[in-house]
Short mmCIF file of C-alpha atoms in Angstrom, two decimals:
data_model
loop_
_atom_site.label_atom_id
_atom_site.label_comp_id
_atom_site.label_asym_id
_atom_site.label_seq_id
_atom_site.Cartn_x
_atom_site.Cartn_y
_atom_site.Cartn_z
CA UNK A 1 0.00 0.00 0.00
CA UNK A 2 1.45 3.41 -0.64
CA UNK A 3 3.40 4.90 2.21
CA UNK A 4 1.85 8.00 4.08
CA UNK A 5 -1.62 7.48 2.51
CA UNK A 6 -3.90 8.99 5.12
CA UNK A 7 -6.65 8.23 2.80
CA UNK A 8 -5.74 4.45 2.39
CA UNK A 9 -7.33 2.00 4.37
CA UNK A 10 -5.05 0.52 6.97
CA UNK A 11 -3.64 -2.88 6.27
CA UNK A 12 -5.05 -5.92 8.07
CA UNK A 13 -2.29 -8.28 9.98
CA UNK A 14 -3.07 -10.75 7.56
CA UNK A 15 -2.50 -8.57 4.74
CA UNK A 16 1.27 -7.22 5.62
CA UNK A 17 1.76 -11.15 6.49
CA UNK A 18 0.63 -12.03 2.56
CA UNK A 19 2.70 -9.06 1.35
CA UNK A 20 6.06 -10.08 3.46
CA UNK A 21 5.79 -13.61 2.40
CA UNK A 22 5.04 -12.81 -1.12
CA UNK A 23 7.05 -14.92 -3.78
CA UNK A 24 10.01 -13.03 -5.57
CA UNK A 25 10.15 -13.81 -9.07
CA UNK A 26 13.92 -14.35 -10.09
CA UNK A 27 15.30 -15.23 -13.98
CA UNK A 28 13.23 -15.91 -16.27
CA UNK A 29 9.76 -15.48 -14.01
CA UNK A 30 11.13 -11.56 -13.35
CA UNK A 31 10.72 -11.18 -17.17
CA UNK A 32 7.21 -10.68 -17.39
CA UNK A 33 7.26 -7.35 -15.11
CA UNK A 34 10.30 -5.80 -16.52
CA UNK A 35 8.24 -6.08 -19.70
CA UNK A 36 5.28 -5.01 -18.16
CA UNK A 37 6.75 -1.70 -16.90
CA UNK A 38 9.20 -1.30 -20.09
CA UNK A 39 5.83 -1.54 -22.25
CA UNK A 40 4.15 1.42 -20.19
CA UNK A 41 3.09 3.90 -23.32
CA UNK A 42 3.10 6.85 -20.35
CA UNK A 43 4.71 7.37 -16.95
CA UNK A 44 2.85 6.40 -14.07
CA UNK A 45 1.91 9.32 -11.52
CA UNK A 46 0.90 7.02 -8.39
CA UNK A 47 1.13 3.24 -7.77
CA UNK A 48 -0.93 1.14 -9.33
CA UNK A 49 -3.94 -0.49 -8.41
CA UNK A 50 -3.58 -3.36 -5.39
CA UNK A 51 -3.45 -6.55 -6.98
CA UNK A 52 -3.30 -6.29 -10.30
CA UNK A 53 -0.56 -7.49 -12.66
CA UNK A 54 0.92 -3.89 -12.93
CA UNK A 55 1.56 -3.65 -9.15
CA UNK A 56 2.67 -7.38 -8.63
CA UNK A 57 5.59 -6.01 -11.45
CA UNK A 58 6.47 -2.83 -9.70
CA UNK A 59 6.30 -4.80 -6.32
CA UNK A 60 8.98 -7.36 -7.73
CA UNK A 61 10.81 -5.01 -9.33
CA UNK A 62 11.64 -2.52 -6.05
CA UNK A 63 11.89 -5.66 -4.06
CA UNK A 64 15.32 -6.32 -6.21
CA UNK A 65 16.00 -2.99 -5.70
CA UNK A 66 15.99 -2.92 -2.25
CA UNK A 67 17.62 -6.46 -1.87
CA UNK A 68 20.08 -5.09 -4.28
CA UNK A 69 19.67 -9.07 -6.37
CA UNK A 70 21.50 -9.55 -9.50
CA UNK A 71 18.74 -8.21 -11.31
CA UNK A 72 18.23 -4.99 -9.37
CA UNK A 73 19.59 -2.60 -12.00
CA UNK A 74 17.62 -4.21 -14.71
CA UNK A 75 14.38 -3.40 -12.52
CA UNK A 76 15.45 -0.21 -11.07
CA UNK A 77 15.51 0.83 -15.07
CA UNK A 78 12.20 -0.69 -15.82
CA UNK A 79 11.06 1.65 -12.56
CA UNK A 80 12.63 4.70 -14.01
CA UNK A 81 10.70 3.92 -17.58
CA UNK A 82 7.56 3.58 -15.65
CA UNK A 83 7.16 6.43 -13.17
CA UNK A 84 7.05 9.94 -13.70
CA UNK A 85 10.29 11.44 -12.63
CA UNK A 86 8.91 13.15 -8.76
CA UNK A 87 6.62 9.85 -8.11
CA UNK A 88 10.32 7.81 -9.28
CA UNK A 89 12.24 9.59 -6.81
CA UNK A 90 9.29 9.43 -3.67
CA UNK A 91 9.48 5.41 -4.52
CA UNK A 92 13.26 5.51 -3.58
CA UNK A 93 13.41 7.92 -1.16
CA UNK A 94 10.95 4.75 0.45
CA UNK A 95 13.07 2.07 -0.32
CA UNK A 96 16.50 3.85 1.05
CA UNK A 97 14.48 4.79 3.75
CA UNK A 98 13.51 1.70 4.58
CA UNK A 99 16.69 0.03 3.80
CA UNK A 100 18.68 2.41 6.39
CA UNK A 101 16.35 1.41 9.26
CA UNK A 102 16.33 -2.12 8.11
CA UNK A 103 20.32 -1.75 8.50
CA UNK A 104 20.42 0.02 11.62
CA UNK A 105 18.91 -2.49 13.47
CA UNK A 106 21.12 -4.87 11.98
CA UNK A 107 23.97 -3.21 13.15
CA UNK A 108 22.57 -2.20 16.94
CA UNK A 109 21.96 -5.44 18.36
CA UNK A 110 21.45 -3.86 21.69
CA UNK A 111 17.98 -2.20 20.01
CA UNK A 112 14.74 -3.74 22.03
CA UNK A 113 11.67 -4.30 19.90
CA UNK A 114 8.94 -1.62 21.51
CA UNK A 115 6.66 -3.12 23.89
CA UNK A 116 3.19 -2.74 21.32
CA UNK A 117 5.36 -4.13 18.65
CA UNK A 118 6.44 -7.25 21.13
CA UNK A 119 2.89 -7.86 21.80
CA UNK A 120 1.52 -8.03 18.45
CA UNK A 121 4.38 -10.55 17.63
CA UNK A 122 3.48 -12.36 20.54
CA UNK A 123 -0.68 -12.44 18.98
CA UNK A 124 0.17 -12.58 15.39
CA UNK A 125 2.38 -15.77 15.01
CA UNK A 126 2.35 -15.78 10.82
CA UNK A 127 3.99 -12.04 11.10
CA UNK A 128 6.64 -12.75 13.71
CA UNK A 129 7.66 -15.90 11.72
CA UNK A 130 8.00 -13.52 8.41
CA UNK A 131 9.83 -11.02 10.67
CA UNK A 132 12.25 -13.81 12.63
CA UNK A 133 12.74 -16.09 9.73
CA UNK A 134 13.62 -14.05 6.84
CA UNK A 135 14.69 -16.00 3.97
CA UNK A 136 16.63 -13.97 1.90
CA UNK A 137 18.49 -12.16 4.74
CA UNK A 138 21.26 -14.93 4.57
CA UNK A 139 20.71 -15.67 0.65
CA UNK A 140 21.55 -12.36 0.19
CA UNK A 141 25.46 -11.55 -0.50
CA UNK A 142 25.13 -7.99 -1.10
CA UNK A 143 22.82 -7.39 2.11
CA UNK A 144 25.81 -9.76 4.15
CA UNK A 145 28.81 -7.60 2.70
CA UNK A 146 26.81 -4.22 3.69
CA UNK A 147 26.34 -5.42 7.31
CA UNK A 148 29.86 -6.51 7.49
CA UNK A 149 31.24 -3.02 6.43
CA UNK A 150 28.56 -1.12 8.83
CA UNK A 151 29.82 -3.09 11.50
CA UNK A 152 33.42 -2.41 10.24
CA UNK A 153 32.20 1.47 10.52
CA UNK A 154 30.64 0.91 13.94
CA UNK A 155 33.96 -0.36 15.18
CA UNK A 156 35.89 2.74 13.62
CA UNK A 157 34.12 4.73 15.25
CA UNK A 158 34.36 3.12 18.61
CA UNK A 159 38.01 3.53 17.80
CA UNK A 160 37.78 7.06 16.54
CA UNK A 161 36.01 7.62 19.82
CA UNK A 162 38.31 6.14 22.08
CA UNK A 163 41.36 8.16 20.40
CA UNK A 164 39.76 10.89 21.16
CA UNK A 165 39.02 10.29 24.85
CA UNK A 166 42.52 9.50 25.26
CA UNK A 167 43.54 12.66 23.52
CA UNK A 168 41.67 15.06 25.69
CA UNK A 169 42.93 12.87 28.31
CA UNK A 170 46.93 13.89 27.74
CA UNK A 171 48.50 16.69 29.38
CA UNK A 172 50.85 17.04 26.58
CA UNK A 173 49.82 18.92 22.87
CA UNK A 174 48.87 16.31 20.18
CA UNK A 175 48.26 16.59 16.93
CA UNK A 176 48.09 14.13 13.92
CA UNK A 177 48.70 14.63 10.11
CA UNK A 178 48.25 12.05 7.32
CA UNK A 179 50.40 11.52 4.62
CA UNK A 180 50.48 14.59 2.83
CA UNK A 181 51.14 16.50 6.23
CA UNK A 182 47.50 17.71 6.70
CA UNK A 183 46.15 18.12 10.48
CA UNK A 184 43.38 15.31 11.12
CA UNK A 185 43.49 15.25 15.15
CA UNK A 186 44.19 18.31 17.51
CA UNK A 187 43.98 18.04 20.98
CA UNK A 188 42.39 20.43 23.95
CA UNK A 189 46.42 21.20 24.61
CA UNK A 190 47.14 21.92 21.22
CA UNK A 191 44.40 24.13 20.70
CA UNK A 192 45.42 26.55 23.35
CA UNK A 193 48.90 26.60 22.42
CA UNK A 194 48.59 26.45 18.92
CA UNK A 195 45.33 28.93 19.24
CA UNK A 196 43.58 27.16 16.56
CA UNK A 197 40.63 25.10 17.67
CA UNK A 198 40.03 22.07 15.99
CA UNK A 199 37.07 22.56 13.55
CA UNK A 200 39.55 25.17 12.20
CA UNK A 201 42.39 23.23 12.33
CA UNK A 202 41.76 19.76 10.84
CA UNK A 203 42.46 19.98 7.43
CA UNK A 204 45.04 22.68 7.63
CA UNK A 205 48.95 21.85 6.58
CA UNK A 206 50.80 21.58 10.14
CA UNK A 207 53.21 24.25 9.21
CA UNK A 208 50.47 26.80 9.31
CA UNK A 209 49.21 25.83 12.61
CA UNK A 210 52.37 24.66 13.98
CA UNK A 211 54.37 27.68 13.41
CA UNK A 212 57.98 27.46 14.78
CA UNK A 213 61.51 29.10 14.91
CA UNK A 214 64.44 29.56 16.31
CA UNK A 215 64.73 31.11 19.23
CA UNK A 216 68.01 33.45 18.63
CA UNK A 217 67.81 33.77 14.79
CA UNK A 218 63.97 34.20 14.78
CA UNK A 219 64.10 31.85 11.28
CA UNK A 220 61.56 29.36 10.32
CA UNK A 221 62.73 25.37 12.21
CA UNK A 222 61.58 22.77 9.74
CA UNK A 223 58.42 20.62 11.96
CA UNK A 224 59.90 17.23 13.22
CA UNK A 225 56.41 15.69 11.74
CA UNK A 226 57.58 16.33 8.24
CA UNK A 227 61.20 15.02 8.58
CA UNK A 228 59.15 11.93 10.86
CA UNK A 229 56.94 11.63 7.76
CA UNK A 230 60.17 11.80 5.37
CA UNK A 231 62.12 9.74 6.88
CA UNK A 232 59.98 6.75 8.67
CA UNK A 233 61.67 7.76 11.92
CA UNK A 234 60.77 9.45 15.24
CA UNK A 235 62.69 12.79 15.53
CA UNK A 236 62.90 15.01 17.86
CA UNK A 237 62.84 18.89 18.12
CA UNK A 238 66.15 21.34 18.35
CA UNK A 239 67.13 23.21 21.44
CA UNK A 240 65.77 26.59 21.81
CA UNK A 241 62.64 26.56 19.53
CA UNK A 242 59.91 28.85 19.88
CA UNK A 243 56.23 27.96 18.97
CA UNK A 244 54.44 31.11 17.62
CA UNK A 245 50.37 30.96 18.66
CA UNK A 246 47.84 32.38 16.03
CA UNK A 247 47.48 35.51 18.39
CA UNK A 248 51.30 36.22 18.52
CA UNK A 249 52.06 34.70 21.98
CA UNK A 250 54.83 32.81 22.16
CA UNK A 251 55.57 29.82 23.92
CA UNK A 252 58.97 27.84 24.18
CA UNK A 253 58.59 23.98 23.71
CA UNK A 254 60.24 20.86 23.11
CA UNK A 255 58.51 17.88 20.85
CA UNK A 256 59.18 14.73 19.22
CA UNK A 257 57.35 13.54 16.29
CA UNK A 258 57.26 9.61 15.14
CA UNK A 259 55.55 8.30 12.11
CA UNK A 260 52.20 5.97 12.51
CA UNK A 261 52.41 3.16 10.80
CA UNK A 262 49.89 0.80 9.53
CA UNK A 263 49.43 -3.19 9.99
CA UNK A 264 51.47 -3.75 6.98
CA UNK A 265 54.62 -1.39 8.39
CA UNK A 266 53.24 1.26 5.95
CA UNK A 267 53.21 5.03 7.15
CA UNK A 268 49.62 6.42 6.95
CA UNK A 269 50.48 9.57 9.07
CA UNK A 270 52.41 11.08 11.82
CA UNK A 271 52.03 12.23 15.38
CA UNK A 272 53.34 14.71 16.80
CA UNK A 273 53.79 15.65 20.63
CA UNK A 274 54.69 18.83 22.37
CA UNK A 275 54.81 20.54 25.79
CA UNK A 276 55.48 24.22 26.79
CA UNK A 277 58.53 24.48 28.77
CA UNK A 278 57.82 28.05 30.17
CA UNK A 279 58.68 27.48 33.41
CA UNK A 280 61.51 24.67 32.92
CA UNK A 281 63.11 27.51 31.06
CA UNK A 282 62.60 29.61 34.16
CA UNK A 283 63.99 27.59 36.42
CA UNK A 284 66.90 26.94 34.19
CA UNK A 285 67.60 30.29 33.76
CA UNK A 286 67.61 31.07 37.12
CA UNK A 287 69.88 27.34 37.49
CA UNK A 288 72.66 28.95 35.14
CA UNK A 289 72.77 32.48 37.34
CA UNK A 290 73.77 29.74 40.12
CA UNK A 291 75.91 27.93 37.77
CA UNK A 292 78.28 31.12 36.99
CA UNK A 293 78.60 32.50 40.06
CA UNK A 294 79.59 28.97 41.87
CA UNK A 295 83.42 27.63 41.57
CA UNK A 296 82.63 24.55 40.31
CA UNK A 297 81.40 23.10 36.80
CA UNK A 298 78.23 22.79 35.74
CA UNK A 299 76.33 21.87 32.59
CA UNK A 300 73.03 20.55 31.83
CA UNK A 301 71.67 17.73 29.39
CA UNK A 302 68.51 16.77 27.57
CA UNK A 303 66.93 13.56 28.14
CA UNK A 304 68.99 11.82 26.56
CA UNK A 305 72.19 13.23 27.51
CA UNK A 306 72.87 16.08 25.11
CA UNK A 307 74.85 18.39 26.94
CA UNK A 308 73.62 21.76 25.57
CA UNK A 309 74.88 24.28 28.16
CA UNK A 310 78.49 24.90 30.78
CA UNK A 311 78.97 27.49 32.86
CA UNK A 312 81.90 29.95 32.32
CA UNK A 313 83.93 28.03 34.79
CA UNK A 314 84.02 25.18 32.64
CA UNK A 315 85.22 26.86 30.04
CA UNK A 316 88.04 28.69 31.80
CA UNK A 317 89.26 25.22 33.74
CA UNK A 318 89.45 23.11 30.42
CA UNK A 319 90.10 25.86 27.83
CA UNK A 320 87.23 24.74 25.42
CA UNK A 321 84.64 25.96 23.39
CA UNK A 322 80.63 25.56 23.13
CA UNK A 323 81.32 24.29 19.57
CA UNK A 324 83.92 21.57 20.71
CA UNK A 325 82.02 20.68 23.92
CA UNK A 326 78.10 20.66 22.53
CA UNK A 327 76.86 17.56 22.65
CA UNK A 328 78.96 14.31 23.34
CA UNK A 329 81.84 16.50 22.72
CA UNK A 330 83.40 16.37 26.48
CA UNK A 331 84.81 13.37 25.57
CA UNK A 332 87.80 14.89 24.32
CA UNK A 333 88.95 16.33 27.47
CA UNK A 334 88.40 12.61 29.71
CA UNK A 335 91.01 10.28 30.18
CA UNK A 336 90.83 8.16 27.45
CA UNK A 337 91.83 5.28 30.04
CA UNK A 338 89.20 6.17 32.43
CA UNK A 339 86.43 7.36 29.57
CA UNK A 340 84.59 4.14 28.85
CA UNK A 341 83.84 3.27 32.37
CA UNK A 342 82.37 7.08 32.38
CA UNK A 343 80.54 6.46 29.31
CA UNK A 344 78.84 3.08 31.04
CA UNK A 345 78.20 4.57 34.08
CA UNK A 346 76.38 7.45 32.13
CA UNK A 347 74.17 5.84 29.38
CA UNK A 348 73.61 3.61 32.83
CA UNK A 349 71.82 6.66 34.43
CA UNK A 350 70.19 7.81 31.13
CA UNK A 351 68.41 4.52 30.15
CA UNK A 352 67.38 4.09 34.25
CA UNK A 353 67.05 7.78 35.05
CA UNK A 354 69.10 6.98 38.63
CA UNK A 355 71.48 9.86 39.23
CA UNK A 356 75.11 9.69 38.54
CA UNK A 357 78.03 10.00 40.88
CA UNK A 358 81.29 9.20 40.14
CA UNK A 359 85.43 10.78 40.43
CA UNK A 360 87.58 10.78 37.04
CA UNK A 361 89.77 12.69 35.73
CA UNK A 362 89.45 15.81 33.68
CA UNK A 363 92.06 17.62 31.52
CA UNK A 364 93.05 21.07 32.20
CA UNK A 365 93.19 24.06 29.87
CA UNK A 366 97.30 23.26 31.24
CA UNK A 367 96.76 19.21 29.85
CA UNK A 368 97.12 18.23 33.39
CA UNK A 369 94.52 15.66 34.36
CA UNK A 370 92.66 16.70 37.97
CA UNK A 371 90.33 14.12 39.41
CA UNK A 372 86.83 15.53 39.95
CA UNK A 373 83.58 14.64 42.11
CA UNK A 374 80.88 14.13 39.24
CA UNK A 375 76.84 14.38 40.08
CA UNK A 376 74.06 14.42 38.00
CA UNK A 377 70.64 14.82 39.10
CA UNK A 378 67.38 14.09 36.96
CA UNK A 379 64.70 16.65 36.71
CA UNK A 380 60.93 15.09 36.62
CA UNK A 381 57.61 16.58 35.19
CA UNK A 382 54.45 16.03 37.23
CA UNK A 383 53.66 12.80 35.31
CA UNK A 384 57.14 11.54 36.51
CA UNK A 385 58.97 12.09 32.93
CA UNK A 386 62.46 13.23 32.58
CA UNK A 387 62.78 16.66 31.44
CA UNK A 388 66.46 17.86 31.91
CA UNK A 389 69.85 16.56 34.10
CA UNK A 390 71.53 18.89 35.79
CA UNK A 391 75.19 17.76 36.49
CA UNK A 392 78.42 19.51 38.76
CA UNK A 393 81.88 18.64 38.74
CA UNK A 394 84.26 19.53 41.59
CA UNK A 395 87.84 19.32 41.76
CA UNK A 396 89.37 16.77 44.62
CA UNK A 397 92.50 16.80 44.01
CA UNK A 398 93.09 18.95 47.40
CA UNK A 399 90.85 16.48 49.56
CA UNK A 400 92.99 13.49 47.70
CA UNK A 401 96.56 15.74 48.52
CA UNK A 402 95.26 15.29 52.54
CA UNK A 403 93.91 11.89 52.59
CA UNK A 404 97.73 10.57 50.56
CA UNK A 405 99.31 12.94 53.42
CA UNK A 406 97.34 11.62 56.56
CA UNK A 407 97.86 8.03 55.32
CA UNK A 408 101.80 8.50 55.32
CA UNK A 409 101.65 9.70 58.42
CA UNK A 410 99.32 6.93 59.63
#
């Protein structure tokens, strides 16, 4: 019976039952109503008559449509020969309708059938057999691959949804990027310092959100996500960069970037984490004020053990440069006898994050060696996380001149 008919008269249990379980004519029995409709000399402006030939054709031929059969674009043609374009479109506006619901309770097992609609199943046994037992739900391929990828959907987004739980969750900045270095996940963090919220954001190339540079030169720093995304590799960000918010403010940071990869080991995108250091770089500054006016030496390190800063007094006791020292480059002024039990004790602290305490000897800006008292302390963000090692080294050699001279006299 046409849908929405407030005129119509309302269909008897019975009736829906004869409709539901009405054959389907497949092959070589569908022929007859694809001719039937084909052979139409004008367009139909309403469905036809109940129970005549002409509406047993157009009832077979929108049931392939809707089952999506073999033979459904054969019949959805012989539909669009035999209704007039607007009454065409109303029929499968029905049938999508129709089909969505039919789908979404498919794929929402957790649904509960109404409690009128449970009682006339209960009365009417005929209709809930038609409605329990449907034959061509299994027979159907197409209808079986369409549930399959809805519930392949439904678990995406459970994923999606998940993600982004654990996103807001984070105290650190997040954002994610596909391939082509396009934004497709910002979180709350990020928003604030980036000062792009994430409708406007997603979609946008990182480098126009994530604006960086150099703290002293004030030129552009190339994003760790694109050299992550270049290179298949998790990178991290240089010393002394400066993340520039879409209002001006400015914020110092530190990141790391590392590609995502699929099952298959391919990268399908990058993420990219970063914090602002603000007051770290407070407290350091205020650390190297202490630094220069103490005797001893004193440097500081990155997580992973990237010396990027002396005090003056190292400088002046070992006669070396910034340039020669960055880095890993205090090696040169070590013992080379006494160096790799330094170097084990050291990556030792790094990969445990226990502090480090240890004499050695240290060449002068004279080349004499001096033996030196050598502590370095991790620093730890709220969450526990390593952010910086501060380290000191103090001469000995005067306590070592009294201990040689009280054991002589002892």
């Amino acid at each position: 019976r046409p849908s929405g008919d407030r005129q119509g008269d309302p269909g008897m249990i019975d009736q829906v039952g004869q409709v539901i379980r009405r054959p389907r004519p497949r092959g070589e029995d569908l022929e007859p109503c694809l001719a039937d409709l084909e052979s139409l000399a004008s367009h139909l402006l309403q469905a036809p008559e109940p129970d005549t030939p002409l509406e047993a054709a157009v009832f077979a031929c929108a049931t392939h449509t809707f089952l999506q059969s073999p033979q459904a674009a054969a019949c959805l043609a012989a539909l669009r020969h035999a209704f007039q374009p607007a009454t065409f479109q109303h029929l499968l506006l029905f049938l999508s309708f129709v089909r969505t619901a039919h789908f979404w309770t498919k794929v929402h097992p957790e649904l509960q059938l109404e409690e009128d609609i449970a009682s006339l199943l209960n009365v009417h046994e005929a209709l809930a057999d038609c409605i329990h037992n449907d034959p061509e739900a299994a027979a159907c391929e197409t209808t079986q691959g369409l549930l399959n990828e809805l519930e392949s959907l439904r678990r995406e987004r459970e994923q999606a949804e998940l993600l982004r739980t654990t996103l807001a969750s984070i105290g650190d900045a997040v954002m994610m990027t596909d391939t082509a270095g396009l934004i497709v996940n910002i979180n709350p963090v990020a928003e604030k310092l980036t000062g792009w919220s994430a409708r406007e954001a997603v979609g946008q190339p990182l480098d126009r959100v994530f604006r960086i540079v150099n703290e002293a030169t004030r030129e552009p720093v190339e994003s760790p996500a694109a050299r992550s995304l270049r290179e298949g590799n998790i990178v991290g960000l240089a010393n002394h960069t400066i993340l520039i918010s879409q209002d001006g403010t400015e914020y110092p940071i530190d990141d790391s970037a590392a590609p995502i990869r699929s099952e298959t080991g391919q990268v399908v995108g990058c993420v990219l984490v970063f914090r602002d250091i603000t007051e770290r770089r407070a407290a350091e500054d205020r650390f190297m004020q202490l630094g220069d006016a103490i005797s001893q030496l004193v440097w500081m390190a990155t997580p992973d053990g990237h010396i990027d800063w002396y005090n003056s007094r190292w400088y002046e006791c070992t006669g070396t440069t910034f340039e020669e020292m960055e880095g890993w480059g205090w090696q040169r002024v070590h013992d080379p006898d006494v160096l790799p039990q330094v170097l084990e004790r050291w990556k030792a602290s790094l990969a445990t994050g226990t502090p480090l305490d240890m004499v050695f000897p240290l060449r002068g800006a004279d080349g004499v060696f001096r033996p030196f008292l050598t502590r370095a302390l991790p620093s730890r963000d709220a969450q526990g996380k390593i952010g910086r090692w501060f380290g000191t080294n103090t001469e000995t050699s005067e306590q070592q001149q009294i201990q040689e001279e009280q054991q002589t006299v002892a």
